[in-house]
XYZ file of C-alpha atoms in Angstrom:
340
model
C 152.631 161.427 57.591
C 150.464 160.201 60.318
C 147.358 162.105 61.216
C 147.791 164.339 64.227
C 145.381 163.769 67.129
C 144.183 167.312 66.838
C 145.217 169.591 69.664
C 146.384 166.851 72.061
C 146.889 167.622 75.717
C 150.531 167.668 76.628
C 149.925 165.681 79.793
C 148.194 162.775 78.048
C 150.487 160.215 76.346
C 147.678 157.753 75.502
C 144.028 158.273 74.540
C 141.651 155.420 73.872
C 138.266 156.768 72.355
C 135.150 154.463 71.891
C 137.211 151.458 71.614
C 135.396 148.220 70.548
C 136.449 144.791 69.534
C 133.858 142.365 68.411
C 134.377 138.784 67.252
C 131.960 136.821 65.120
C 131.395 133.344 66.722
C 129.990 130.141 65.315
C 127.834 129.822 62.190
C 129.844 127.278 60.404
C 131.112 127.707 56.796
C 127.918 129.490 55.545
C 127.812 131.816 58.587
C 124.316 130.793 59.687
C 123.442 131.508 63.311
C 126.673 133.428 63.795
C 126.698 135.470 66.943
C 128.794 138.457 68.052
C 131.197 138.368 70.953
C 131.635 141.998 72.217
C 134.986 141.624 74.007
C 135.449 145.225 74.358
C 132.310 147.459 73.814
C 133.051 151.121 73.615
C 135.595 152.222 76.178
C 137.379 155.511 76.803
C 140.706 155.730 78.579
C 143.448 158.312 79.125
C 146.896 157.620 80.489
C 148.888 160.640 81.669
C 152.557 161.103 81.311
C 154.368 159.511 84.308
C 151.349 157.917 85.847
C 150.249 154.319 86.487
C 146.650 153.435 85.365
C 145.270 150.417 86.896
C 142.802 148.486 84.698
C 141.017 145.821 86.715
C 138.276 143.272 86.505
C 137.674 139.555 86.412
C 139.090 137.295 83.755
C 137.173 137.521 80.576
C 136.126 141.222 81.016
C 138.289 142.400 78.153
C 141.365 143.810 79.854
C 143.858 141.922 77.724
C 142.003 142.687 74.547
C 142.484 146.506 75.352
C 146.148 145.831 75.793
C 146.524 143.990 72.479
C 144.739 146.801 70.719
C 147.007 149.419 72.184
C 150.043 147.278 71.169
C 148.712 147.026 67.545
C 148.270 143.265 67.843
C 144.400 143.322 67.617
C 142.537 145.346 65.050
C 139.642 147.315 66.659
C 136.126 146.955 65.331
C 135.789 150.768 65.897
C 137.372 153.543 67.905
C 140.546 155.585 67.871
C 143.853 155.124 69.825
C 146.194 158.089 70.064
C 149.749 157.393 71.225
C 151.983 160.196 72.067
C 150.051 162.654 69.725
C 149.641 160.301 66.723
C 146.523 158.330 65.770
C 147.499 154.662 65.468
C 144.330 152.950 64.373
C 142.756 152.672 60.841
C 144.549 153.823 57.778
C 146.901 155.918 59.999
C 148.235 152.917 61.957
C 151.923 153.024 62.743
C 153.870 150.050 61.546
C 154.825 147.518 64.293
C 158.398 148.654 64.452
C 157.461 152.334 65.230
C 154.786 151.214 67.648
C 157.170 149.088 69.519
C 159.420 152.107 70.196
C 156.521 153.807 72.067
C 154.677 150.949 73.876
C 155.821 147.625 75.255
C 154.492 144.745 77.450
C 155.619 142.759 80.432
C 153.867 139.421 80.197
C 152.280 137.408 83.168
C 154.296 134.183 82.885
C 158.143 134.633 83.008
C 158.468 130.894 82.272
C 156.525 130.966 79.050
C 157.493 134.430 77.744
C 161.301 133.768 77.318
C 162.808 131.609 74.546
C 164.547 128.688 76.410
C 167.064 128.314 73.660
C 168.328 131.933 73.645
C 170.687 133.377 76.152
C 169.630 136.552 78.014
C 172.088 138.414 75.846
C 170.506 137.342 72.613
C 166.992 138.102 73.985
C 168.086 141.621 74.668
C 170.196 142.199 71.632
C 167.450 140.997 69.201
C 165.245 144.100 69.370
C 168.251 146.450 69.291
C 169.469 145.009 66.100
C 165.979 144.810 64.618
C 165.487 148.628 65.264
C 168.826 149.664 63.668
C 171.351 149.511 66.399
C 174.358 147.855 64.815
C 177.469 148.882 66.639
C 178.507 146.151 68.903
C 179.937 148.312 71.466
C 176.625 150.286 71.816
C 174.590 147.077 71.968
C 176.788 145.551 74.708
C 176.599 148.750 76.723
C 172.850 149.072 76.516
C 172.421 145.374 77.368
C 174.603 145.739 80.502
C 172.927 148.980 81.474
C 169.563 147.516 81.310
C 170.536 144.397 83.310
C 171.808 146.591 86.005
C 168.530 148.683 85.932
C 166.589 145.448 86.713
C 168.845 144.301 89.457
C 170.954 141.661 87.467
C 174.554 141.550 86.747
C 175.973 142.129 83.215
C 177.938 138.813 83.464
C 174.628 136.865 83.722
C 173.749 137.840 80.178
C 175.354 134.650 78.714
C 173.062 132.304 80.822
C 169.888 130.629 79.674
C 166.310 131.278 81.242
C 166.371 127.830 83.101
C 169.322 129.028 85.124
C 167.260 131.739 86.721
C 164.531 131.825 89.445
C 160.996 132.987 88.571
C 161.635 136.428 89.953
C 164.963 136.807 87.969
C 163.182 135.738 84.801
C 160.478 138.346 85.277
C 163.443 140.925 85.739
C 164.677 139.684 82.310
C 161.217 140.177 80.901
C 161.160 143.747 82.152
C 164.546 144.303 80.630
C 163.479 143.098 77.350
C 160.393 145.446 77.457
C 162.596 148.410 78.355
C 165.527 147.876 75.987
C 164.028 150.066 73.187
C 163.432 152.779 75.719
C 159.520 152.887 75.212
C 157.401 155.583 76.856
C 154.538 153.277 77.874
C 154.694 149.875 79.391
C 151.780 147.625 79.722
C 152.056 145.325 82.787
C 149.783 142.258 82.139
C 149.437 140.640 85.713
C 153.272 140.899 86.070
C 153.441 139.214 89.587
C 150.478 136.826 89.547
C 152.694 133.912 88.410
C 155.437 134.579 91.006
C 155.838 133.419 94.654
C 154.289 135.645 97.307
C 157.767 136.191 98.827
C 159.105 137.901 95.667
C 156.101 139.807 94.423
C 156.918 142.809 96.499
C 160.306 143.008 95.013
C 159.030 143.150 91.386
C 156.410 145.611 92.235
C 159.002 147.911 93.906
C 161.305 147.393 90.920
C 158.521 148.585 88.589
C 157.940 151.577 90.734
C 161.588 152.527 90.884
C 161.998 152.123 87.006
C 158.857 154.291 86.461
C 160.504 157.085 88.271
C 164.042 156.543 87.019
C 163.123 156.237 83.387
C 160.112 158.454 83.208
C 157.713 155.713 82.137
C 153.868 155.536 82.088
C 152.287 152.246 83.084
C 149.081 150.503 82.442
C 148.755 147.932 85.259
C 146.418 145.097 84.219
C 145.285 142.880 86.993
C 142.361 141.225 88.880
C 144.332 141.700 92.142
C 143.257 145.036 93.479
C 145.883 144.767 96.340
C 148.599 145.153 93.664
C 146.720 147.855 91.849
C 146.205 149.757 95.032
C 149.879 149.732 95.850
C 150.983 150.930 92.387
C 148.221 152.906 90.526
C 147.542 156.619 90.483
C 144.115 156.118 88.844
C 142.097 153.053 88.482
C 139.633 152.052 85.789
C 137.218 149.016 86.477
C 136.048 146.818 83.686
C 133.028 144.571 83.575
C 131.931 142.600 80.521
C 133.805 144.745 77.982
C 132.902 148.189 79.509
C 134.393 150.585 82.006
C 131.977 150.811 84.974
C 133.948 153.086 87.240
C 137.140 155.170 87.085
C 138.825 157.602 89.286
C 141.868 158.436 91.523
C 142.936 155.409 93.335
C 141.912 156.748 96.891
C 138.324 157.608 95.587
C 137.956 154.094 93.992
C 139.252 152.293 97.149
C 137.725 154.369 99.898
C 134.471 155.530 98.242
C 133.537 152.910 95.546
C 130.278 153.812 93.844
C 129.628 150.924 91.612
C 128.481 147.648 93.155
C 130.964 145.660 91.140
C 133.865 147.741 92.421
C 132.731 147.331 95.916
C 132.654 143.611 95.378
C 136.199 143.481 94.012
C 137.489 145.637 96.998
C 135.793 143.311 99.459
C 137.748 140.386 98.033
C 141.105 141.985 99.004
C 142.477 139.907 101.997
C 142.717 142.748 104.527
C 141.838 142.320 108.264
C 141.523 146.107 108.526
C 139.094 146.316 105.510
C 138.019 150.004 104.958
C 134.918 148.799 103.019
C 132.886 146.154 104.760
C 132.192 142.891 102.834
C 129.661 143.092 99.984
C 129.243 139.777 98.325
C 127.915 139.144 94.944
C 126.192 136.101 93.437
C 126.856 134.067 90.354
C 129.678 134.398 87.807
C 130.566 136.640 84.886
C 127.682 136.266 82.282
C 128.235 134.713 78.922
C 129.431 137.543 76.670
C 127.636 135.911 73.764
C 124.299 136.211 75.661
C 124.472 139.323 77.922
C 121.615 139.787 80.284
C 118.930 142.424 79.593
C 119.302 145.784 81.320
C 122.561 146.476 83.174
C 124.925 143.725 82.542
C 125.781 143.469 86.225
C 122.115 143.441 87.491
C 121.626 139.568 87.796
C 124.618 139.571 90.279
C 123.951 142.962 92.033
C 122.365 143.019 95.464
C 121.483 146.644 94.896
C 119.641 146.078 91.645
C 115.973 147.463 91.151
C 113.416 147.245 88.356
C 115.221 150.047 86.337
C 118.588 148.005 86.456
C 116.920 144.831 84.901
C 114.828 146.891 82.474
C 117.204 149.693 81.153
C 120.686 149.383 79.566
C 123.662 150.303 81.615
C 123.629 154.173 81.711
C 126.700 156.156 80.340
C 129.640 157.088 82.632
C 128.724 160.106 84.656
C 131.818 162.097 85.642
C 131.884 164.173 88.700
C 133.793 167.373 89.213
C 136.576 165.568 91.002
C 137.048 163.296 87.841
C 135.352 160.154 89.461
C 133.196 158.592 86.897
C 130.656 155.748 87.526
C 128.104 153.905 85.273
C 125.344 152.894 87.584
C 121.551 153.951 88.059
C 122.094 154.014 91.781
C 125.580 155.292 92.058
C 124.715 158.321 94.309
C 122.892 156.220 96.797
C 125.470 153.440 96.905
C 128.550 155.827 97.317
C 126.873 157.443 100.323
C 126.317 154.204 102.358
C 128.558 151.402 103.785
C 128.567 148.149 101.843
C 126.225 145.522 103.301
C 127.696 142.747 105.361
C 128.398 139.405 103.926
C 125.583 136.761 103.817
């Protein structure tokens, strides 16, 4: 028996509590001089049934490590993950087959994520057979139904990946993720490798499938334009931590963390709601994080307290908007500064 999550909320299908993933780096055979890479450093997330949670931030901030932990492919250093009422970390961890029936992933690159030596039929049949579906008629029916769901024809099932365009390959990747009828789908930059002309088609397909099949999504991206279009709520990550989270409209129209404002300013939008607020430098080396707030060396709003004191805890407001910044109240109430 798996440990119950203890009075879980019916509307929450995924809960991530104080998740940390640390990696020892360097040190040689004897371990001398070894340092700790804090890829994820104590985050809390909730995903409600039927919603899309956008998880955003620059490359290297820890988004994909969070996804791998939820999928059971990365062992957390600490923390607890509760999926559909069951604790799936530590000694209570579900086996991979059971976990795969709850949560699946759509990968970024449709060219690299499909086996070029397998037909679409074999790609979609394999998980069904692995999970105990043995009746050939049922397998064929489920494959055909899923291909129709993603906008492909059942007769295309006997083709190989190289016979499809990039957008069609991503549709196959989506079909593979959904073939076991999971409740949660993690979309890891699902349109970033596609031509601009077909990105909207895949985004609209994902939204349609979410409603049709009753799915819950985690949308991982550094592209806030995609996140704004798809997400109900947004969580912003910086150097392994959540720095701001809230309803998408609050995040995009009244961002309270300087880093969030910088990300929004990068959206190519001639009718920008938030004026440009540039930042300086690049993401710090996670092996040598700066003193004080991790964002302070790049932040144009930083004061002495920001360089001296660690990043404060997330402060949640009555409307559910939460932010981790010493000057959040001041920043939220003023327009972003113009670009230099």
